[in-house]
mmCIF file of C-alpha atoms and ligand atoms in Angstrom:
data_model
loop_
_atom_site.group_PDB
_atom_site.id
_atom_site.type_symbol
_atom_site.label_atom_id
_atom_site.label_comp_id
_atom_site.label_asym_id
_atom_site.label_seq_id
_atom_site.Cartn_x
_atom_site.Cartn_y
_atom_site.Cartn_z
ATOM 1 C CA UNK A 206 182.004 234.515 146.997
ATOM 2 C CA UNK A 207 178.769 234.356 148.881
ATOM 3 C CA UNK A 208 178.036 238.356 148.040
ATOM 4 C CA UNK A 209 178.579 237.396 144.600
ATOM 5 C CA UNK A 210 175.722 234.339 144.701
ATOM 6 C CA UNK A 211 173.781 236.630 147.075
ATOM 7 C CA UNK A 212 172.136 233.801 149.441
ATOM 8 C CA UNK A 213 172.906 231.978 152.190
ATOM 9 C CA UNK A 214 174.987 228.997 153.344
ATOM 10 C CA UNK A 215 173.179 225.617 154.937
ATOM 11 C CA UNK A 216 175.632 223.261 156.480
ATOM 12 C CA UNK A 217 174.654 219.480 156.896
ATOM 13 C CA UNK A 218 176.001 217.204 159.518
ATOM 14 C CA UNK A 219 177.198 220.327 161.691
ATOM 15 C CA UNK A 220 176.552 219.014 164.834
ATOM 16 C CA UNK A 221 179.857 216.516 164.020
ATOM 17 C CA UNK A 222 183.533 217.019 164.277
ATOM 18 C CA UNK A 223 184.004 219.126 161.332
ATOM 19 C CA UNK A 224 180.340 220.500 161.570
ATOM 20 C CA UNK A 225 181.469 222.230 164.946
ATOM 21 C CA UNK A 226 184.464 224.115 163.481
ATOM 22 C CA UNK A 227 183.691 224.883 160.003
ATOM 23 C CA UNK A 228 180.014 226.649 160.867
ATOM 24 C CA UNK A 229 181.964 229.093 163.290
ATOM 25 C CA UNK A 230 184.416 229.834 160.455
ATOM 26 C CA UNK A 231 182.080 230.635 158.124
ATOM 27 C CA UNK A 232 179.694 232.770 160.611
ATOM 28 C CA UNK A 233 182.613 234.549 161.780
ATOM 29 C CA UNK A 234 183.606 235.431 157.953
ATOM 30 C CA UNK A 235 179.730 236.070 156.407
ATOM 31 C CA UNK A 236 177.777 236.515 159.437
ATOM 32 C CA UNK A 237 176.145 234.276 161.638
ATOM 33 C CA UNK A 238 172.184 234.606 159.942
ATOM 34 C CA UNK A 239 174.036 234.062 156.595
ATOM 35 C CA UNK A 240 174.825 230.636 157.939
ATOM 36 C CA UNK A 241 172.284 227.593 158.825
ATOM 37 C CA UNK A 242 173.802 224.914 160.869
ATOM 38 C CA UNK A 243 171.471 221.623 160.202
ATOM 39 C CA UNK A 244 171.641 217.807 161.421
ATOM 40 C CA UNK A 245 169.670 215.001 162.076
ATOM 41 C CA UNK A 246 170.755 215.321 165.696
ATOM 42 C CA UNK A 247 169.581 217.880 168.279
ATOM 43 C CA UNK A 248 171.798 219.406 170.737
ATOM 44 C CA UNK A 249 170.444 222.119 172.434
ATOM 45 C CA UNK A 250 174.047 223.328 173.797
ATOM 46 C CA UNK A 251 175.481 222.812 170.638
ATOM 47 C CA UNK A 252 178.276 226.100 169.674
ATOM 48 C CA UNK A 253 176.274 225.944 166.361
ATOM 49 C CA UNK A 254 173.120 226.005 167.642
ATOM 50 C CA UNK A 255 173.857 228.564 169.752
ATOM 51 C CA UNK A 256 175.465 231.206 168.019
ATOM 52 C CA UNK A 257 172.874 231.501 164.829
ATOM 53 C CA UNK A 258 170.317 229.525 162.754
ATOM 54 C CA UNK A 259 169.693 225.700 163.220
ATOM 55 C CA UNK A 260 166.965 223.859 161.284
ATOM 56 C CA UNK A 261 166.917 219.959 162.061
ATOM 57 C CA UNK A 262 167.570 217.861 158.799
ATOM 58 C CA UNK A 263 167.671 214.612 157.844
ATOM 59 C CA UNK A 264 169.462 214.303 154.261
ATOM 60 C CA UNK A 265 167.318 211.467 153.556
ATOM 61 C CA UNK A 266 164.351 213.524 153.691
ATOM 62 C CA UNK A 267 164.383 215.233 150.166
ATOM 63 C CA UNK A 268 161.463 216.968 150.529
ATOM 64 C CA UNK A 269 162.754 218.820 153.028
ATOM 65 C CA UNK A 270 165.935 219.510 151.585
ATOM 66 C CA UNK A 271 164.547 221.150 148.739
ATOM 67 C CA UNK A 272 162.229 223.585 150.897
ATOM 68 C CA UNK A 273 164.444 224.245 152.830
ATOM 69 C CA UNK A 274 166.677 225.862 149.827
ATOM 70 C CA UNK A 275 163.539 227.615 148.856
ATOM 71 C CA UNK A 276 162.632 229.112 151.819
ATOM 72 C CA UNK A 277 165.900 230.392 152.694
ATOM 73 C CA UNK A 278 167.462 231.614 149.997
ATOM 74 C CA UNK A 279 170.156 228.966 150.112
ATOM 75 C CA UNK A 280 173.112 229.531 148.049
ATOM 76 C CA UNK A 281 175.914 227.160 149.118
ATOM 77 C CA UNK A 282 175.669 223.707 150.580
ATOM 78 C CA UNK A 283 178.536 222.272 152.846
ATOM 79 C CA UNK A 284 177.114 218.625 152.852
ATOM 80 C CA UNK A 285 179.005 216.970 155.773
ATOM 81 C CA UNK A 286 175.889 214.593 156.976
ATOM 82 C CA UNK A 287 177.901 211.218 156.941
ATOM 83 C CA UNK A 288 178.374 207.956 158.759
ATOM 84 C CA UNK A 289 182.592 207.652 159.072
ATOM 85 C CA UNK A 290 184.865 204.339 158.592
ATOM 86 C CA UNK A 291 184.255 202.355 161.750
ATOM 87 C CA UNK A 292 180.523 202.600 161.956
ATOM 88 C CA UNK A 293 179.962 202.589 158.404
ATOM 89 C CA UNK A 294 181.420 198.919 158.582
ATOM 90 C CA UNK A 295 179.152 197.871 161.685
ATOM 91 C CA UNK A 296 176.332 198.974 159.418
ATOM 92 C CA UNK A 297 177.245 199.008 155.749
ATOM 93 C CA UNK A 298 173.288 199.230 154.948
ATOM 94 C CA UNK A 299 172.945 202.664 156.670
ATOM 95 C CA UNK A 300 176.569 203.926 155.395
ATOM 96 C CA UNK A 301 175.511 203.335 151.985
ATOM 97 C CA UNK A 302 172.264 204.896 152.081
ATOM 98 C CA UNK A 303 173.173 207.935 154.088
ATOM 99 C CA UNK A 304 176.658 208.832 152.286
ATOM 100 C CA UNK A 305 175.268 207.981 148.699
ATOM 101 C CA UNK A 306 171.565 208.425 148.685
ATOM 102 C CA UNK A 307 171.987 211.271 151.205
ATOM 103 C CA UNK A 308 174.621 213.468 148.703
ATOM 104 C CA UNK A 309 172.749 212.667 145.688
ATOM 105 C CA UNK A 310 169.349 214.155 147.492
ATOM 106 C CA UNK A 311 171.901 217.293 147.931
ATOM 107 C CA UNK A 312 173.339 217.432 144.632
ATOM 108 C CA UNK A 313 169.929 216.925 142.978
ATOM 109 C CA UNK A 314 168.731 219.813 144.971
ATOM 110 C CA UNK A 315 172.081 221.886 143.483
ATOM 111 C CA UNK A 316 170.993 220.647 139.624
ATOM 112 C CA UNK A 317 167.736 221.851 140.758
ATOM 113 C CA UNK A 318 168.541 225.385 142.243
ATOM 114 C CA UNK A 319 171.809 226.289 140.806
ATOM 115 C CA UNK A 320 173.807 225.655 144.078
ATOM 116 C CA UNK A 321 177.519 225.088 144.677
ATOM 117 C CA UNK A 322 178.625 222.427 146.791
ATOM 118 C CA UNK A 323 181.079 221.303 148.907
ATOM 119 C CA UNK A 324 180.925 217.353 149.475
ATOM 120 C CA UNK A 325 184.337 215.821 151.494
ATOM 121 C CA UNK A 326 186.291 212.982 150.201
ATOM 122 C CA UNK A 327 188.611 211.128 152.383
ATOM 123 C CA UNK A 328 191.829 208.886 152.513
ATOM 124 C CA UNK A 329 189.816 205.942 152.665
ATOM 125 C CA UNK A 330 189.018 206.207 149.263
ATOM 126 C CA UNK A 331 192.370 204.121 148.820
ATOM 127 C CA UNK A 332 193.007 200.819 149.539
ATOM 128 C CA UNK A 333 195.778 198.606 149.556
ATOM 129 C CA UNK A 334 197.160 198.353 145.878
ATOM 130 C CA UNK A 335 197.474 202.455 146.711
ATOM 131 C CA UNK A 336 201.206 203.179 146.755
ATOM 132 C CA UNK A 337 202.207 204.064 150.276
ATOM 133 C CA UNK A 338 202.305 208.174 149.330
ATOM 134 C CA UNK A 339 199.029 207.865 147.352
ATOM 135 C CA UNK A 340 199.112 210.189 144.760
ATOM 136 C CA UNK A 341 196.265 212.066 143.100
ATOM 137 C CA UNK A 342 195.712 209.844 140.206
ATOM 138 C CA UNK A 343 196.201 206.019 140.980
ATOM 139 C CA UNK A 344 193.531 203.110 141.114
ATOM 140 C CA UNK A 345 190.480 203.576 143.719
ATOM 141 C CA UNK A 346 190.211 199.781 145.261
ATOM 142 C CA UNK A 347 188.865 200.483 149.255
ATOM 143 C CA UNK A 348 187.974 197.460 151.476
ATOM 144 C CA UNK A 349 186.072 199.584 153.768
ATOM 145 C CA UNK A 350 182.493 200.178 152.874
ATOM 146 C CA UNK A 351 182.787 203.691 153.833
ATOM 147 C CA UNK A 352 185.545 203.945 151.574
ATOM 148 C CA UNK A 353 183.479 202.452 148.679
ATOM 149 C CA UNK A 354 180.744 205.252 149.070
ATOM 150 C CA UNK A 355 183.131 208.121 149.421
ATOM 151 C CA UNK A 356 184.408 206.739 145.975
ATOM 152 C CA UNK A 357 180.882 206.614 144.262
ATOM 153 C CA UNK A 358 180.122 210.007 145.933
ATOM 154 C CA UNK A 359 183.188 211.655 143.805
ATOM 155 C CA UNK A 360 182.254 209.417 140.596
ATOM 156 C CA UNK A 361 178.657 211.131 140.923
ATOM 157 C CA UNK A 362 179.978 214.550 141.778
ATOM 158 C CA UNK A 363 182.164 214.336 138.350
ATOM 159 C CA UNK A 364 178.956 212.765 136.553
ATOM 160 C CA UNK A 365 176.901 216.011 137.937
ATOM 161 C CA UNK A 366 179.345 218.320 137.204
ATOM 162 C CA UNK A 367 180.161 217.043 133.692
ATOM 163 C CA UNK A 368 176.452 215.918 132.395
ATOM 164 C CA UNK A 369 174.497 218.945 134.455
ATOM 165 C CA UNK A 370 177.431 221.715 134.911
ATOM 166 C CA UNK A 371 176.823 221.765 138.575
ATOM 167 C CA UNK A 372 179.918 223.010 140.643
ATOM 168 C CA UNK A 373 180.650 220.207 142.836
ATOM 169 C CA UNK A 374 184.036 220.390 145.466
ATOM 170 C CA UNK A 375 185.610 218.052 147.665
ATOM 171 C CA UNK A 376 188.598 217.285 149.388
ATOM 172 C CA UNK A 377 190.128 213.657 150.847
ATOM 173 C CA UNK A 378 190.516 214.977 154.268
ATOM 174 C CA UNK A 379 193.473 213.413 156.205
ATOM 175 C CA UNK A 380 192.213 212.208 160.038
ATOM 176 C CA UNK A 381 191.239 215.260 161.597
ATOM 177 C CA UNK A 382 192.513 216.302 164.648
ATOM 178 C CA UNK A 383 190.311 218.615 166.987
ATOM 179 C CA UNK A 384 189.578 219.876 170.134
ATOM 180 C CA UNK A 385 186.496 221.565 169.688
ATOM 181 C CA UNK A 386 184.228 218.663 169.479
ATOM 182 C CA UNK A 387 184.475 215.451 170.735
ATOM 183 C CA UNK A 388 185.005 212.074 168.077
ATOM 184 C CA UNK A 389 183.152 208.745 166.847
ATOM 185 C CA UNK A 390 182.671 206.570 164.648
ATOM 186 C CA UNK A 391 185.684 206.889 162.836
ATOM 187 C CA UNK A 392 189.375 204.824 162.487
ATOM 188 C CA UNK A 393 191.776 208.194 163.313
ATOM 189 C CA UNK A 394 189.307 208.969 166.230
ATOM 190 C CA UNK A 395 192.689 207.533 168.827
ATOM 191 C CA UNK A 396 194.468 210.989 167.123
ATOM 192 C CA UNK A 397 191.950 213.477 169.406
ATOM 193 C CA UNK A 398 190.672 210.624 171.682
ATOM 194 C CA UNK A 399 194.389 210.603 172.752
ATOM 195 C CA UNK A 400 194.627 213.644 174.215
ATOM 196 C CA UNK A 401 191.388 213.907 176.508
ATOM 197 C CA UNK A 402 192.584 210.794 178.224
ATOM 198 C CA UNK A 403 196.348 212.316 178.561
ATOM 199 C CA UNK A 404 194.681 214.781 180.264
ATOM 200 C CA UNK A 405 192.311 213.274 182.673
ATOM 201 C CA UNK A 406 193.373 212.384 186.114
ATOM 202 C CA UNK A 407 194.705 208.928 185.301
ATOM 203 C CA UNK A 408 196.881 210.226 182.467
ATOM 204 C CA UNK A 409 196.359 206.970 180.336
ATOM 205 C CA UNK A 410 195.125 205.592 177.099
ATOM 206 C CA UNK A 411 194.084 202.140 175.437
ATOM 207 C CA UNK A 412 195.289 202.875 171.821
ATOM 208 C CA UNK A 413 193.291 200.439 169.393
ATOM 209 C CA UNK A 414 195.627 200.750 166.622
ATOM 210 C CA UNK A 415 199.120 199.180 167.071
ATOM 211 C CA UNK A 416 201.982 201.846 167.654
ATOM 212 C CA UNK A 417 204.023 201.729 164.193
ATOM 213 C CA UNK A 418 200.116 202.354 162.006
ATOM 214 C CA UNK A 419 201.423 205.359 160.008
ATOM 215 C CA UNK A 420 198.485 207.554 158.674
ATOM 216 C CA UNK A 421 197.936 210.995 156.746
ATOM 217 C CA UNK A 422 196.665 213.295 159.492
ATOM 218 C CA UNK A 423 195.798 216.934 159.809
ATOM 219 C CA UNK A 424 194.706 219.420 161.973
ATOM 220 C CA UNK A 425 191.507 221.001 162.230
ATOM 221 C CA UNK A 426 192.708 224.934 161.258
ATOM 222 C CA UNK A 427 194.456 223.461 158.550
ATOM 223 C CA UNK A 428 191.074 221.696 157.065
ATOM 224 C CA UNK A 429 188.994 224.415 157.354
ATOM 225 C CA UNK A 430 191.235 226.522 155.814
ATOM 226 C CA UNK A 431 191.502 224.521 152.833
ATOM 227 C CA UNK A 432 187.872 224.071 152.649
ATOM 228 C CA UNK A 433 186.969 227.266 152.408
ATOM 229 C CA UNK A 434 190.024 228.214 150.521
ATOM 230 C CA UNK A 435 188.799 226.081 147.665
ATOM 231 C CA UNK A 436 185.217 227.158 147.868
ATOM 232 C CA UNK A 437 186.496 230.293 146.916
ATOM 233 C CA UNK A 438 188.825 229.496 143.596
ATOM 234 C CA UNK A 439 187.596 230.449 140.710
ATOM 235 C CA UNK A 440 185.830 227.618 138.898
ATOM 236 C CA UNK A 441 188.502 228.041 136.169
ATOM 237 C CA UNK A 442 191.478 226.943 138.230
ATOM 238 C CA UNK A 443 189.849 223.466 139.028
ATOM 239 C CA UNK A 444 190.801 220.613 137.130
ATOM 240 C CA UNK A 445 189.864 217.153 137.083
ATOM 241 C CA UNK A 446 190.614 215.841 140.830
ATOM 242 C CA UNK A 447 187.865 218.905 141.690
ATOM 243 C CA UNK A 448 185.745 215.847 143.920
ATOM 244 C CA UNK A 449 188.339 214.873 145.462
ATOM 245 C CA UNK A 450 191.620 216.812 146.086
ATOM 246 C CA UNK A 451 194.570 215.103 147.650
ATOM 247 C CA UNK A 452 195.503 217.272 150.576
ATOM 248 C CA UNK A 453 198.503 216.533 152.767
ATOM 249 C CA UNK A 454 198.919 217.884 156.495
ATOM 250 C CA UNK A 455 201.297 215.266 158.878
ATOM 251 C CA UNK A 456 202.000 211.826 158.918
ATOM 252 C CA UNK A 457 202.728 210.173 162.220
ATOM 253 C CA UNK A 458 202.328 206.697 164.021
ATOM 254 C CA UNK A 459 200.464 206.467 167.222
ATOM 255 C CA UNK A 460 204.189 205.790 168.853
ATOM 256 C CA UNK A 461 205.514 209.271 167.759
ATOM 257 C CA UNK A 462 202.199 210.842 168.897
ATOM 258 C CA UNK A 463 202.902 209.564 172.526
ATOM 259 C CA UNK A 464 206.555 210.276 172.688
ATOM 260 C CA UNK A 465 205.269 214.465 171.556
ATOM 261 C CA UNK A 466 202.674 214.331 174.064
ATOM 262 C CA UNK A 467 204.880 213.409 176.748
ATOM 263 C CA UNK A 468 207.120 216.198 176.368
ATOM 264 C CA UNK A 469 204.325 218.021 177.909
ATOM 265 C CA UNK A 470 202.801 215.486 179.969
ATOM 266 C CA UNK A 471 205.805 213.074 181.046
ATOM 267 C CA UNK A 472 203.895 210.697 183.433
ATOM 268 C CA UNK A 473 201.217 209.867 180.221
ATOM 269 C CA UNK A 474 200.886 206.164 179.377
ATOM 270 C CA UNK A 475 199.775 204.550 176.400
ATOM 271 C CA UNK A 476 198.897 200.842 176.129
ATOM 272 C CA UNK A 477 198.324 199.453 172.523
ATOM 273 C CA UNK A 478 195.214 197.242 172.266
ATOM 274 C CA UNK A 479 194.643 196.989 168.411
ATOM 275 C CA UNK A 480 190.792 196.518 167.168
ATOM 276 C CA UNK A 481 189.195 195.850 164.489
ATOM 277 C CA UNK A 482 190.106 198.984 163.059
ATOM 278 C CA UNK A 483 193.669 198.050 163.242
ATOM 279 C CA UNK A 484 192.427 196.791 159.614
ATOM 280 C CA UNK A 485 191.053 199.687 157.838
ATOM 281 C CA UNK A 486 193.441 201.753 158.863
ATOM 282 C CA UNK A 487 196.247 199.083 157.723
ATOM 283 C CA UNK A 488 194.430 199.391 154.071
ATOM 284 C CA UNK A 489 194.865 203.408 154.009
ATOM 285 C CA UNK A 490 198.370 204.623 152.633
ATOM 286 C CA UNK A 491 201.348 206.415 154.805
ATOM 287 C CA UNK A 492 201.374 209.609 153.703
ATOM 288 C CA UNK A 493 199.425 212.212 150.473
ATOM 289 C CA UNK A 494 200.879 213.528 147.253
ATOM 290 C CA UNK A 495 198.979 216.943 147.374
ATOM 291 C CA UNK A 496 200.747 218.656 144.763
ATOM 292 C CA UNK A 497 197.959 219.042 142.266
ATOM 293 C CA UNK A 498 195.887 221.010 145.050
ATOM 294 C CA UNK A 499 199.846 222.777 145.540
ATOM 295 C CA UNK A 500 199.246 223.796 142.327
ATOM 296 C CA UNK A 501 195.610 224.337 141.414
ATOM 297 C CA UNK A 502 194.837 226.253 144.498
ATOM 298 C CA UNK A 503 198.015 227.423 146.367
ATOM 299 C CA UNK A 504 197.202 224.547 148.687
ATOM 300 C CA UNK A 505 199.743 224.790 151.905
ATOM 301 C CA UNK A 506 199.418 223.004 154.967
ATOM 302 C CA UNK A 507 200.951 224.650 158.007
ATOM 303 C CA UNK A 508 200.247 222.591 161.275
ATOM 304 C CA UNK A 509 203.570 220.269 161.705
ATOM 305 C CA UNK A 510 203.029 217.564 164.754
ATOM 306 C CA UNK A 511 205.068 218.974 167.348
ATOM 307 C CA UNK A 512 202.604 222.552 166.644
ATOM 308 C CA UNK A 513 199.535 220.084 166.399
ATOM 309 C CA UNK A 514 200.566 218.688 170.124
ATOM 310 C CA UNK A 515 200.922 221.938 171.633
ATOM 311 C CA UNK A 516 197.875 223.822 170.497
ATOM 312 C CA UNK A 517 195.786 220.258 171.461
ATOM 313 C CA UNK A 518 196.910 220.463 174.917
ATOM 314 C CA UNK A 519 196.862 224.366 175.361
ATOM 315 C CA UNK A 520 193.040 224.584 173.994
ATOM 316 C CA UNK A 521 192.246 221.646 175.708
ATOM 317 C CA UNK A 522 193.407 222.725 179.297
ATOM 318 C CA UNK A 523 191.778 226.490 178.978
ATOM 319 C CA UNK A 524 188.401 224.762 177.514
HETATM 320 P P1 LIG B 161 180.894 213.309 162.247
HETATM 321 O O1 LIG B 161 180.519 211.879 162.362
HETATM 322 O O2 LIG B 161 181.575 213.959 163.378
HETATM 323 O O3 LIG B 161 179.608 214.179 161.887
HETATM 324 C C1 LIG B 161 178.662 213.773 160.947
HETATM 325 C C2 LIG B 161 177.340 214.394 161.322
HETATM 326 O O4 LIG B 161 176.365 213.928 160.388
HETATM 327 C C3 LIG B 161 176.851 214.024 162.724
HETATM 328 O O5 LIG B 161 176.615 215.187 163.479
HETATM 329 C C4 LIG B 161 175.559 213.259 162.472
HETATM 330 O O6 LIG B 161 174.562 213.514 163.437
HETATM 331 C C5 LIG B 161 175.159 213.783 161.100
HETATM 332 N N1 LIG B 161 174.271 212.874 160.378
HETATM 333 C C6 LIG B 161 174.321 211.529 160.307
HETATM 334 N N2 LIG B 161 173.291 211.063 159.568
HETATM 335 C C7 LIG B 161 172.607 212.151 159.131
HETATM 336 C C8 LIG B 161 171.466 212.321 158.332
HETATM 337 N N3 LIG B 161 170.795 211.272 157.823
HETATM 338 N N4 LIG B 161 171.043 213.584 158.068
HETATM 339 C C9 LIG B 161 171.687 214.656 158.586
HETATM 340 N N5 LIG B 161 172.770 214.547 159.383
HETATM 341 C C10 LIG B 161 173.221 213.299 159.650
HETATM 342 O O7 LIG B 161 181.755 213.450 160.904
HETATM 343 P P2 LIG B 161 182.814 214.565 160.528
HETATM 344 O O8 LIG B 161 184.123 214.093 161.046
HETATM 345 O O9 LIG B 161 182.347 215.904 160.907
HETATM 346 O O10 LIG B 161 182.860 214.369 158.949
HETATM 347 C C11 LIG B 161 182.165 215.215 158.055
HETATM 348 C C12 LIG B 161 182.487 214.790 156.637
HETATM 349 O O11 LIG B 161 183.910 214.784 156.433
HETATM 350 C C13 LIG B 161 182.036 213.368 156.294
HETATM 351 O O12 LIG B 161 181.667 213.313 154.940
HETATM 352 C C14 LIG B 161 183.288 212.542 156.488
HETATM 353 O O13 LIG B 161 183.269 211.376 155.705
HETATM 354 C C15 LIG B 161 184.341 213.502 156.019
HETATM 355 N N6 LIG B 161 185.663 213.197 156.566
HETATM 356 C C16 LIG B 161 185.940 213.369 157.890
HETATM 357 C C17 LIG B 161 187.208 213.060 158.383
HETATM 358 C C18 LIG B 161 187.573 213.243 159.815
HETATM 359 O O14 LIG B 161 188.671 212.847 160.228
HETATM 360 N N7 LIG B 161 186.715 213.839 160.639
HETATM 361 C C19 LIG B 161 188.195 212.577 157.501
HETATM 362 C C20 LIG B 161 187.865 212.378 156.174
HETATM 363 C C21 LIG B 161 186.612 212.720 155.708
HETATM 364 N N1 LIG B 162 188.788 210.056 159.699
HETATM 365 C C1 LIG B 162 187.887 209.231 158.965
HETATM 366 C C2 LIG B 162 187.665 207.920 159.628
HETATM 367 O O1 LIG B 162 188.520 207.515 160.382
HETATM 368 C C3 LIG B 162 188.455 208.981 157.586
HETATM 369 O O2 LIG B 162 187.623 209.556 156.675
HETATM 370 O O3 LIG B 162 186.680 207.302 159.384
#
């Protein structure tokens, strides 16, 4: 797809969790000076900053944005720069401005230069009226603010798309689960948190979400695969959920987590010490209906929990 635009790839927010592993998968498929890793962060050890181009970037800064397009031939934008669920509701002002204001810098800069974007979606778009397998179609009521602006940022993506023609993609990415990077700021953080403190010397974790909180879940290989998988349909397949695809990996509750982990590591313990974000993640539904990504773009997940648990600790150990 990229020979066919001819240009390169910029990457917001690639210093984060996804950031880490999708910049990597892309380098390693078009070549790492095809790819430029940018953030508002700077990390000088950063994997992304290491293997290829890195250009600091705040996606508030417009300006920039735009010249940066310009003066390197950029193509494609993955737009991950965003502030997640738990810190987005310990500072709603800054959520707002940096998930809304901050993607509608990027996709005026795609009406502007003919760019194609990626911009993620997430389960938090639902909220409690959501049936408990949310399907595809069904009413968009979130009590979390970051919820709220992942909604408005696929309202605006169909409003670019529709009014300007600009080829907007998302996905409502599960929790991710990773090793490669470490996790904050977010409600399914206790998914990869979990398994760093299974593994330290104490073998023991303080789980803030009770142990029966069923959520939609994935691992990472699985995400990036379907994120670059439906970068590359053809525009044609895509049909109206095209901001926001409903993609399923695993459902489990913290308490099955444990009992797979110690399998492997039998003298783990986990304590359950709900927090606040016992509450948005009590607002999210069980489980995804993904059969409209099933069918649009061969969507397949193929990480089960018991796979997810073994390639966790196995990377993690060898890291
Ligand atoms: P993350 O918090 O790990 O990374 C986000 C990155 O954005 C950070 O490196 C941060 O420095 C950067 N950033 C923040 N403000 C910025 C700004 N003003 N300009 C430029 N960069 C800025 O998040 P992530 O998990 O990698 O998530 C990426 C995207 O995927 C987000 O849109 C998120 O909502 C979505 N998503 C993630 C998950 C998940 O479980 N990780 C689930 C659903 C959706
Ligand atoms: N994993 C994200 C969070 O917990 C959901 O988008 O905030």
């Amino acid at each position: 797809m990229i020979g066919r635009e001819g240009g390169r790839i910029l990457v917001t927010g690639a210093l984060g969790q996804i950031g880490t592993d999708l910049v990597q998968s892309l380098r390693d498929i078009y070549g790492s000076e095809m790819v430029i890793a940018s953030d508002i962060r700077e990390k000088p050890n950063h994997p992304c900053i290491l293997t290829g181009p890195y250009i600091n970037l705040d996606v508030l800064d417009k300006n920039k944005i735009f010249e940066i397009i310009s003066n390197h031939n950029i193509k494609i934008i993955y737009h991950l720069a965003a502030i997640l669920s738990a810190k987005g509701e310990e500072n709603p002002e800054l959520c707002e401005l940096i998930n809304v204001e901050g993607t509608r810098n990027i996709f005026d800069a795609a009406r502007e230069f003919g760019l194609r974007i990626f911009a993620p979606s997430s389960i938090a778009v639902f909220g409690p009226d959501t049936p408990k397998k949310a399907p595809q179609i069904t009413p968009l009521n979130p009590t979390t603010k970051y919820g709220m602006t992942k909604v408005d940022c696929e309202i605006l993506g169909m409003i670019y798309h529709q009014k300007y023609g600009v080829d907007i993609r998302g996905i409502r990415y599960p929790g991710l689960i990773s090793w490669k990077s470490p996790v904050s700021g977010g409600t399914t953080d206790y998914a990869v948190d979990i398994f760093h403190a299974a593994l330290s010397d104490e073998s023991k974790y303080d789980c803030f979400l009770n142990d029966e909180t069923r959520l939609p879940m994935m691992y990472m290989d699985d995400a990036i695969r379907a994120t670059i998988s439906l970068m590359c349909t053809p525009i044609d397949s895509l049909s109206s959920a095209r901001c926001g695809y409903n993609i399923s990996g695993v459902s489990f509750t913290p308490k099955e987590l444990v009992s797979e982990i110690k399998k492997k590591l039998p003298d783990f313990v986990c304590n359950y010490k709900p927090d606040i974000r016992q509450k948005y993640a009590d607002s999210w539904p069980d489980s995804i209906d993904d059969e409209v990504s099933r069918n649009d773009w061969n969507w397949q997940s193929r990480f089960d929990l018991e796979t997810i648990v073994s390639e966790m600790i196995s990377n993690l150990k060898s890291d």
